[in-house]
PDB file of C-alpha atoms in Angstrom:
ATOM      1  CA  UNK A  47     -99.461 -12.647  72.904  1.00  0.00           C
ATOM      2  CA  UNK A  48    -100.085 -13.663  69.304  1.00  0.00           C
ATOM      3  CA  UNK A  49     -98.112 -11.524  66.862  1.00  0.00           C
ATOM      4  CA  UNK A  50     -97.743 -11.504  63.092  1.00  0.00           C
ATOM      5  CA  UNK A  51     -95.299  -8.954  61.699  1.00  0.00           C
ATOM      6  CA  UNK A  52     -94.971  -8.510  57.940  1.00  0.00           C
ATOM      7  CA  UNK A  53     -91.868  -7.037  56.334  1.00  0.00           C
ATOM      8  CA  UNK A  54     -90.138  -6.786  52.986  1.00  0.00           C
ATOM      9  CA  UNK A  55     -92.455  -4.384  51.237  1.00  0.00           C
ATOM     10  CA  UNK A  56     -91.226  -1.431  49.217  1.00  0.00           C
ATOM     11  CA  UNK A  57     -90.994   0.142  45.792  1.00  0.00           C
ATOM     12  CA  UNK A  58     -90.201  -2.169  42.877  1.00  0.00           C
ATOM     13  CA  UNK A  59     -90.261  -1.669  39.127  1.00  0.00           C
ATOM     14  CA  UNK A  60     -92.717  -3.528  36.885  1.00  0.00           C
ATOM     15  CA  UNK A  61     -91.332  -6.943  36.068  1.00  0.00           C
ATOM     16  CA  UNK A  62     -89.282  -7.004  39.256  1.00  0.00           C
ATOM     17  CA  UNK A  63     -89.295  -9.321  42.242  1.00  0.00           C
ATOM     18  CA  UNK A  64     -89.783  -8.980  45.972  1.00  0.00           C
ATOM     19  CA  UNK A  65     -89.973 -11.372  48.912  1.00  0.00           C
ATOM     20  CA  UNK A  66     -92.310 -10.656  51.788  1.00  0.00           C
ATOM     21  CA  UNK A  67     -91.873 -12.193  55.231  1.00  0.00           C
ATOM     22  CA  UNK A  68     -94.305 -12.693  58.083  1.00  0.00           C
ATOM     23  CA  UNK A  69     -92.713 -13.367  61.464  1.00  0.00           C
ATOM     24  CA  UNK A  70     -94.985 -15.230  63.862  1.00  0.00           C
ATOM     25  CA  UNK A  71     -94.780 -15.385  67.648  1.00  0.00           C
ATOM     26  CA  UNK A  72     -96.971 -16.229  70.610  1.00  0.00           C
ATOM     27  CA  UNK A  73     -98.373 -19.446  69.154  1.00  0.00           C
ATOM     28  CA  UNK A  74     -97.227 -22.757  67.735  1.00  0.00           C
ATOM     29  CA  UNK A  75     -96.634 -21.553  64.177  1.00  0.00           C
ATOM     30  CA  UNK A  76     -95.882 -25.000  62.750  1.00  0.00           C
ATOM     31  CA  UNK A  77     -99.382 -26.209  63.631  1.00  0.00           C
ATOM     32  CA  UNK A  78    -101.292 -23.601  61.640  1.00  0.00           C
ATOM     33  CA  UNK A  79    -102.202 -23.039  58.033  1.00  0.00           C
ATOM     34  CA  UNK A  80    -101.507 -19.484  56.893  1.00  0.00           C
ATOM     35  CA  UNK A  81    -102.861 -17.055  54.278  1.00  0.00           C
ATOM     36  CA  UNK A  82    -101.670 -13.995  52.397  1.00  0.00           C
ATOM     37  CA  UNK A  83    -104.370 -11.398  51.650  1.00  0.00           C
ATOM     38  CA  UNK A  84    -103.894  -8.014  49.978  1.00  0.00           C
ATOM     39  CA  UNK A  85    -105.693  -4.689  49.660  1.00  0.00           C
ATOM     40  CA  UNK A  86    -104.993  -2.428  46.714  1.00  0.00           C
ATOM     41  CA  UNK A  87    -105.383   1.339  47.276  1.00  0.00           C
ATOM     42  CA  UNK A  88    -109.060   2.230  47.476  1.00  0.00           C
ATOM     43  CA  UNK A  89    -110.105  -1.374  46.953  1.00  0.00           C
ATOM     44  CA  UNK A  90    -111.350  -4.230  49.096  1.00  0.00           C
ATOM     45  CA  UNK A  91    -109.617  -7.294  50.468  1.00  0.00           C
ATOM     46  CA  UNK A  92    -108.368  -9.888  47.982  1.00  0.00           C
ATOM     47  CA  UNK A  93    -107.183 -13.353  48.970  1.00  0.00           C
ATOM     48  CA  UNK A  94    -103.773 -14.212  47.476  1.00  0.00           C
ATOM     49  CA  UNK A  95    -102.529 -17.575  48.697  1.00  0.00           C
ATOM     50  CA  UNK A  96    -102.709 -20.276  51.375  1.00  0.00           C
ATOM     51  CA  UNK A  97    -100.282 -22.860  52.725  1.00  0.00           C
ATOM     52  CA  UNK A  98    -100.892 -25.791  55.036  1.00  0.00           C
ATOM     53  CA  UNK A  99     -99.003 -26.379  58.255  1.00  0.00           C
ATOM     54  CA  UNK A 100     -96.056 -28.375  56.866  1.00  0.00           C
ATOM     55  CA  UNK A 101     -95.840 -26.481  53.574  1.00  0.00           C
ATOM     56  CA  UNK A 102     -96.781 -29.453  51.416  1.00  0.00           C
ATOM     57  CA  UNK A 103     -99.985 -27.938  49.999  1.00  0.00           C
ATOM     58  CA  UNK A 104    -100.367 -24.472  48.526  1.00  0.00           C
ATOM     59  CA  UNK A 105    -103.196 -22.667  46.735  1.00  0.00           C
ATOM     60  CA  UNK A 106    -103.182 -19.423  44.749  1.00  0.00           C
ATOM     61  CA  UNK A 107    -105.588 -16.873  43.363  1.00  0.00           C
ATOM     62  CA  UNK A 108    -105.722 -16.918  39.565  1.00  0.00           C
ATOM     63  CA  UNK A 109    -104.401 -13.344  39.529  1.00  0.00           C
ATOM     64  CA  UNK A 110    -101.037 -14.422  40.992  1.00  0.00           C
ATOM     65  CA  UNK A 111    -100.722 -18.047  39.916  1.00  0.00           C
ATOM     66  CA  UNK A 112     -97.397 -18.734  38.267  1.00  0.00           C
ATOM     67  CA  UNK A 113     -95.892 -15.467  39.538  1.00  0.00           C
ATOM     68  CA  UNK A 114     -96.112 -15.738  43.332  1.00  0.00           C
ATOM     69  CA  UNK A 115     -94.866 -18.549  45.585  1.00  0.00           C
ATOM     70  CA  UNK A 116     -95.923 -19.034  49.185  1.00  0.00           C
ATOM     71  CA  UNK A 117     -93.605 -20.928  51.520  1.00  0.00           C
ATOM     72  CA  UNK A 118     -92.746 -21.247  55.178  1.00  0.00           C
ATOM     73  CA  UNK A 119     -89.852 -22.052  57.487  1.00  0.00           C
ATOM     74  CA  UNK A 120     -91.318 -23.589  60.614  1.00  0.00           C
ATOM     75  CA  UNK A 121     -87.928 -23.619  62.329  1.00  0.00           C
ATOM     76  CA  UNK A 122     -87.826 -19.833  61.965  1.00  0.00           C
ATOM     77  CA  UNK A 123     -91.576 -19.292  62.579  1.00  0.00           C
ATOM     78  CA  UNK A 124     -91.748 -17.365  59.339  1.00  0.00           C
ATOM     79  CA  UNK A 125     -94.089 -17.285  56.363  1.00  0.00           C
ATOM     80  CA  UNK A 126     -92.924 -15.997  52.981  1.00  0.00           C
ATOM     81  CA  UNK A 127     -94.383 -14.714  49.751  1.00  0.00           C
ATOM     82  CA  UNK A 128     -91.983 -14.630  46.812  1.00  0.00           C
ATOM     83  CA  UNK A 129     -93.381 -12.287  44.178  1.00  0.00           C
ATOM     84  CA  UNK A 130     -92.002 -12.081  40.647  1.00  0.00           C
ATOM     85  CA  UNK A 131     -93.042 -10.534  37.331  1.00  0.00           C
ATOM     86  CA  UNK A 132     -94.690  -7.819  39.356  1.00  0.00           C
ATOM     87  CA  UNK A 133     -97.313  -5.605  37.766  1.00  0.00           C
ATOM     88  CA  UNK A 134     -98.784  -2.243  38.679  1.00  0.00           C
ATOM     89  CA  UNK A 135    -101.970  -4.024  39.747  1.00  0.00           C
ATOM     90  CA  UNK A 136    -100.007  -5.919  42.426  1.00  0.00           C
ATOM     91  CA  UNK A 137     -99.604  -2.631  44.305  1.00  0.00           C
ATOM     92  CA  UNK A 138    -101.259  -3.238  47.663  1.00  0.00           C
ATOM     93  CA  UNK A 139    -100.873  -3.698  51.374  1.00  0.00           C
ATOM     94  CA  UNK A 140    -100.125  -7.375  51.941  1.00  0.00           C
ATOM     95  CA  UNK A 141    -101.369  -9.064  55.111  1.00  0.00           C
ATOM     96  CA  UNK A 142    -100.552 -12.470  56.527  1.00  0.00           C
ATOM     97  CA  UNK A 143    -103.236 -14.252  58.510  1.00  0.00           C
ATOM     98  CA  UNK A 144    -103.353 -17.317  60.723  1.00  0.00           C
ATOM     99  CA  UNK A 145    -105.967 -20.011  60.129  1.00  0.00           C
ATOM    100  CA  UNK A 146    -107.786 -21.098  63.252  1.00  0.00           C
ATOM    101  CA  UNK A 147    -109.491 -24.491  63.465  1.00  0.00           C
ATOM    102  CA  UNK A 148    -112.706 -24.317  65.451  1.00  0.00           C
ATOM    103  CA  UNK A 149    -114.327 -27.571  66.493  1.00  0.00           C
ATOM    104  CA  UNK A 150    -118.007 -27.376  65.631  1.00  0.00           C
ATOM    105  CA  UNK A 151    -120.769 -29.879  66.337  1.00  0.00           C
ATOM    106  CA  UNK A 152    -120.577 -30.994  62.711  1.00  0.00           C
ATOM    107  CA  UNK A 153    -116.786 -31.002  62.319  1.00  0.00           C
ATOM    108  CA  UNK A 154    -113.791 -28.682  62.060  1.00  0.00           C
ATOM    109  CA  UNK A 155    -114.197 -25.164  60.705  1.00  0.00           C
ATOM    110  CA  UNK A 156    -111.170 -23.248  59.434  1.00  0.00           C
ATOM    111  CA  UNK A 157    -111.065 -19.480  59.152  1.00  0.00           C
ATOM    112  CA  UNK A 158    -108.484 -16.662  59.287  1.00  0.00           C
ATOM    113  CA  UNK A 159    -108.662 -15.424  62.874  1.00  0.00           C
ATOM    114  CA  UNK A 160    -105.599 -13.250  63.393  1.00  0.00           C
ATOM    115  CA  UNK A 161    -103.959 -10.852  60.947  1.00  0.00           C
ATOM    116  CA  UNK A 162    -100.781  -8.816  60.848  1.00  0.00           C
ATOM    117  CA  UNK A 163    -100.678  -5.051  60.282  1.00  0.00           C
ATOM    118  CA  UNK A 164     -99.544  -5.417  56.687  1.00  0.00           C
ATOM    119  CA  UNK A 165     -96.649  -4.294  54.497  1.00  0.00           C
ATOM    120  CA  UNK A 166     -96.995  -2.002  51.485  1.00  0.00           C
ATOM    121  CA  UNK A 167     -95.788  -3.092  48.062  1.00  0.00           C
ATOM    122  CA  UNK A 168     -95.677  -0.447  45.344  1.00  0.00           C
ATOM    123  CA  UNK A 169     -95.001  -1.481  41.756  1.00  0.00           C
ATOM    124  CA  UNK A 170     -94.091   1.550  39.699  1.00  0.00           C
ATOM    125  CA  UNK A 171     -91.419   2.838  37.359  1.00  0.00           C
TER     126      UNK A 171
ATOM    127  CA  UNK B 153    -114.721 -18.959  41.782  1.00  0.00           C
ATOM    128  CA  UNK B 154    -117.519 -18.112  44.161  1.00  0.00           C
ATOM    129  CA  UNK B 155    -118.443 -14.432  43.860  1.00  0.00           C
ATOM    130  CA  UNK B 156    -119.591 -12.438  46.870  1.00  0.00           C
ATOM    131  CA  UNK B 157    -121.709  -9.297  46.811  1.00  0.00           C
ATOM    132  CA  UNK B 158    -122.658  -6.963  49.657  1.00  0.00           C
ATOM    133  CA  UNK B 159    -125.262  -4.304  50.144  1.00  0.00           C
ATOM    134  CA  UNK B 160    -125.239  -1.492  50.731  1.00  0.00           C
ATOM    135  CA  UNK B 161    -121.761  -0.445  49.606  1.00  0.00           C
ATOM    136  CA  UNK B 162    -121.876   2.314  52.198  1.00  0.00           C
ATOM    137  CA  UNK B 163    -124.245   3.678  54.802  1.00  0.00           C
ATOM    138  CA  UNK B 164    -124.466   6.593  57.186  1.00  0.00           C
ATOM    139  CA  UNK B 165    -125.769   5.927  60.666  1.00  0.00           C
ATOM    140  CA  UNK B 166    -125.866   7.476  64.108  1.00  0.00           C
ATOM    141  CA  UNK B 167    -124.591   6.125  67.399  1.00  0.00           C
ATOM    142  CA  UNK B 168    -127.268   3.842  68.822  1.00  0.00           C
ATOM    143  CA  UNK B 169    -128.737   2.889  65.443  1.00  0.00           C
ATOM    144  CA  UNK B 170    -129.391  -0.688  64.416  1.00  0.00           C
ATOM    145  CA  UNK B 171    -127.375  -1.514  61.297  1.00  0.00           C
ATOM    146  CA  UNK B 172    -127.862  -4.436  58.933  1.00  0.00           C
ATOM    147  CA  UNK B 173    -125.474  -5.459  56.156  1.00  0.00           C
ATOM    148  CA  UNK B 174    -126.291  -8.202  53.696  1.00  0.00           C
ATOM    149  CA  UNK B 175    -124.001 -10.537  51.803  1.00  0.00           C
ATOM    150  CA  UNK B 176    -124.884 -12.851  48.935  1.00  0.00           C
ATOM    151  CA  UNK B 177    -122.860 -15.694  47.433  1.00  0.00           C
ATOM    152  CA  UNK B 178    -123.061 -16.718  43.776  1.00  0.00           C
ATOM    153  CA  UNK B 179    -123.616 -20.318  44.889  1.00  0.00           C
ATOM    154  CA  UNK B 180    -124.322 -22.031  48.164  1.00  0.00           C
ATOM    155  CA  UNK B 181    -121.527 -21.784  50.719  1.00  0.00           C
ATOM    156  CA  UNK B 182    -123.565 -23.524  53.446  1.00  0.00           C
ATOM    157  CA  UNK B 183    -122.493 -21.691  56.624  1.00  0.00           C
ATOM    158  CA  UNK B 184    -118.856 -21.238  55.548  1.00  0.00           C
ATOM    159  CA  UNK B 185    -119.125 -17.480  55.894  1.00  0.00           C
ATOM    160  CA  UNK B 186    -117.128 -15.041  58.025  1.00  0.00           C
ATOM    161  CA  UNK B 187    -117.469 -11.326  58.738  1.00  0.00           C
ATOM    162  CA  UNK B 188    -114.528  -8.945  59.263  1.00  0.00           C
ATOM    163  CA  UNK B 189    -114.193  -5.354  60.453  1.00  0.00           C
ATOM    164  CA  UNK B 190    -111.402  -3.301  58.922  1.00  0.00           C
ATOM    165  CA  UNK B 191    -110.208   0.143  59.914  1.00  0.00           C
ATOM    166  CA  UNK B 192    -107.619   2.153  57.922  1.00  0.00           C
ATOM    167  CA  UNK B 193    -104.067   1.243  58.840  1.00  0.00           C
ATOM    168  CA  UNK B 194    -105.183  -1.604  61.081  1.00  0.00           C
ATOM    169  CA  UNK B 195    -105.310  -5.379  60.791  1.00  0.00           C
ATOM    170  CA  UNK B 196    -108.697  -6.804  59.793  1.00  0.00           C
ATOM    171  CA  UNK B 197    -110.563  -8.262  62.754  1.00  0.00           C
ATOM    172  CA  UNK B 198    -112.867 -11.272  62.617  1.00  0.00           C
ATOM    173  CA  UNK B 199    -116.289 -10.653  64.148  1.00  0.00           C
ATOM    174  CA  UNK B 200    -118.361 -13.668  63.132  1.00  0.00           C
ATOM    175  CA  UNK B 201    -117.322 -17.094  61.878  1.00  0.00           C
ATOM    176  CA  UNK B 202    -119.407 -19.957  60.488  1.00  0.00           C
ATOM    177  CA  UNK B 203    -122.173 -17.456  59.650  1.00  0.00           C
ATOM    178  CA  UNK B 204    -123.458 -16.965  63.182  1.00  0.00           C
ATOM    179  CA  UNK B 205    -120.762 -17.740  65.774  1.00  0.00           C
ATOM    180  CA  UNK B 206    -119.424 -14.737  67.666  1.00  0.00           C
ATOM    181  CA  UNK B 207    -115.636 -14.563  67.799  1.00  0.00           C
ATOM    182  CA  UNK B 208    -114.237 -14.548  71.327  1.00  0.00           C
ATOM    183  CA  UNK B 209    -113.827 -11.023  72.650  1.00  0.00           C
ATOM    184  CA  UNK B 210    -116.228  -9.437  70.159  1.00  0.00           C
ATOM    185  CA  UNK B 211    -119.094  -7.448  71.721  1.00  0.00           C
ATOM    186  CA  UNK B 212    -122.491  -9.118  71.702  1.00  0.00           C
ATOM    187  CA  UNK B 213    -124.036  -6.239  69.736  1.00  0.00           C
ATOM    188  CA  UNK B 214    -122.606  -7.957  66.664  1.00  0.00           C
ATOM    189  CA  UNK B 215    -124.556 -10.917  65.299  1.00  0.00           C
ATOM    190  CA  UNK B 216    -124.678 -12.930  62.099  1.00  0.00           C
ATOM    191  CA  UNK B 217    -127.277 -15.075  60.425  1.00  0.00           C
ATOM    192  CA  UNK B 218    -127.977 -16.920  57.208  1.00  0.00           C
ATOM    193  CA  UNK B 219    -126.999 -20.010  55.272  1.00  0.00           C
ATOM    194  CA  UNK B 220    -126.712 -21.092  51.678  1.00  0.00           C
ATOM    195  CA  UNK B 221    -126.390 -17.903  49.637  1.00  0.00           C
ATOM    196  CA  UNK B 222    -127.833 -15.135  51.838  1.00  0.00           C
ATOM    197  CA  UNK B 223    -126.264 -13.772  54.993  1.00  0.00           C
ATOM    198  CA  UNK B 224    -126.693 -10.828  57.335  1.00  0.00           C
ATOM    199  CA  UNK B 225    -124.460  -8.977  59.782  1.00  0.00           C
ATOM    200  CA  UNK B 226    -126.336  -6.924  62.359  1.00  0.00           C
ATOM    201  CA  UNK B 227    -125.004  -4.346  64.793  1.00  0.00           C
ATOM    202  CA  UNK B 228    -127.760  -3.890  67.346  1.00  0.00           C
ATOM    203  CA  UNK B 229    -126.657  -0.496  68.692  1.00  0.00           C
ATOM    204  CA  UNK B 230    -123.899   1.234  66.747  1.00  0.00           C
ATOM    205  CA  UNK B 231    -121.015   2.525  68.853  1.00  0.00           C
ATOM    206  CA  UNK B 232    -118.391   5.158  67.927  1.00  0.00           C
ATOM    207  CA  UNK B 233    -115.711   2.488  67.548  1.00  0.00           C
ATOM    208  CA  UNK B 234    -117.840   0.578  65.011  1.00  0.00           C
ATOM    209  CA  UNK B 235    -117.315   3.041  62.170  1.00  0.00           C
ATOM    210  CA  UNK B 236    -115.285   0.957  59.751  1.00  0.00           C
ATOM    211  CA  UNK B 237    -115.569  -1.161  56.618  1.00  0.00           C
ATOM    212  CA  UNK B 238    -117.135  -4.596  56.933  1.00  0.00           C
ATOM    213  CA  UNK B 239    -116.381  -7.545  54.679  1.00  0.00           C
ATOM    214  CA  UNK B 240    -117.989 -10.931  54.295  1.00  0.00           C
ATOM    215  CA  UNK B 241    -115.753 -13.814  53.204  1.00  0.00           C
ATOM    216  CA  UNK B 242    -116.543 -17.350  52.147  1.00  0.00           C
ATOM    217  CA  UNK B 243    -114.321 -20.269  53.087  1.00  0.00           C
ATOM    218  CA  UNK B 244    -116.422 -22.947  51.388  1.00  0.00           C
ATOM    219  CA  UNK B 245    -114.035 -23.304  48.467  1.00  0.00           C
ATOM    220  CA  UNK B 246    -110.262 -23.747  48.609  1.00  0.00           C
ATOM    221  CA  UNK B 247    -109.909 -20.292  47.091  1.00  0.00           C
ATOM    222  CA  UNK B 248    -111.302 -17.738  49.512  1.00  0.00           C
ATOM    223  CA  UNK B 249    -113.259 -14.758  48.277  1.00  0.00           C
ATOM    224  CA  UNK B 250    -114.327 -11.550  49.980  1.00  0.00           C
ATOM    225  CA  UNK B 251    -117.266  -9.307  49.388  1.00  0.00           C
ATOM    226  CA  UNK B 252    -116.523  -5.767  48.136  1.00  0.00           C
ATOM    227  CA  UNK B 253    -117.102  -4.264  51.580  1.00  0.00           C
ATOM    228  CA  UNK B 254    -119.630  -1.994  53.280  1.00  0.00           C
ATOM    229  CA  UNK B 255    -118.345   1.287  54.679  1.00  0.00           C
ATOM    230  CA  UNK B 256    -120.193   2.416  57.797  1.00  0.00           C
ATOM    231  CA  UNK B 257    -119.876   6.169  58.281  1.00  0.00           C
ATOM    232  CA  UNK B 258    -121.053   8.646  60.879  1.00  0.00           C
ATOM    233  CA  UNK B 259    -124.256  10.505  60.067  1.00  0.00           C
TER     234      UNK B 259
END
């Protein structure tokens, strides 16, 4: 059974740091790209970051660039999101998601197919 | 960044109704468009990928269509478990973007 379990959320003061983890099981974690996506209270889904399968390529939303770092430990089947210089607007439930590669007639199509339940990060003094 | 819009932002419908949600991209995303269902406290669930392909295990009452900038998600006969928020999401660019969501409520 595919499982993604996020942890590490909590209450942090503005300007502080936090590291989120996403423990993967039930699939070959090292073969998959992964995403972090967040949802602020009362708001919609917002993509945060993506990492390729070996960790050599990362991409970030402008809203977190320079403050957040995505990484992974394939030996531990774990994805991370290091968050620093946190702001009130970073308050959200953070989800990790696996990227599935579907072979189409015209080529490969990548999309997030499986998501964890999320972990809540609250930035407040 | 590619901006996504959805309409309506919310709708009220009855069990058995046909429901249509539209999504528009600020530039062409070809068919790099996915639809997700999200319920409070739950993980988002993919329904449709590549604009019109039904995700394995998703009921056939869900369907998607469109290409370029205009897309549609249709629920042919709304069921009690379908009351949720629905998001479109483009994966054409390296930075993903989601639509603002459409909340489907019980009439």
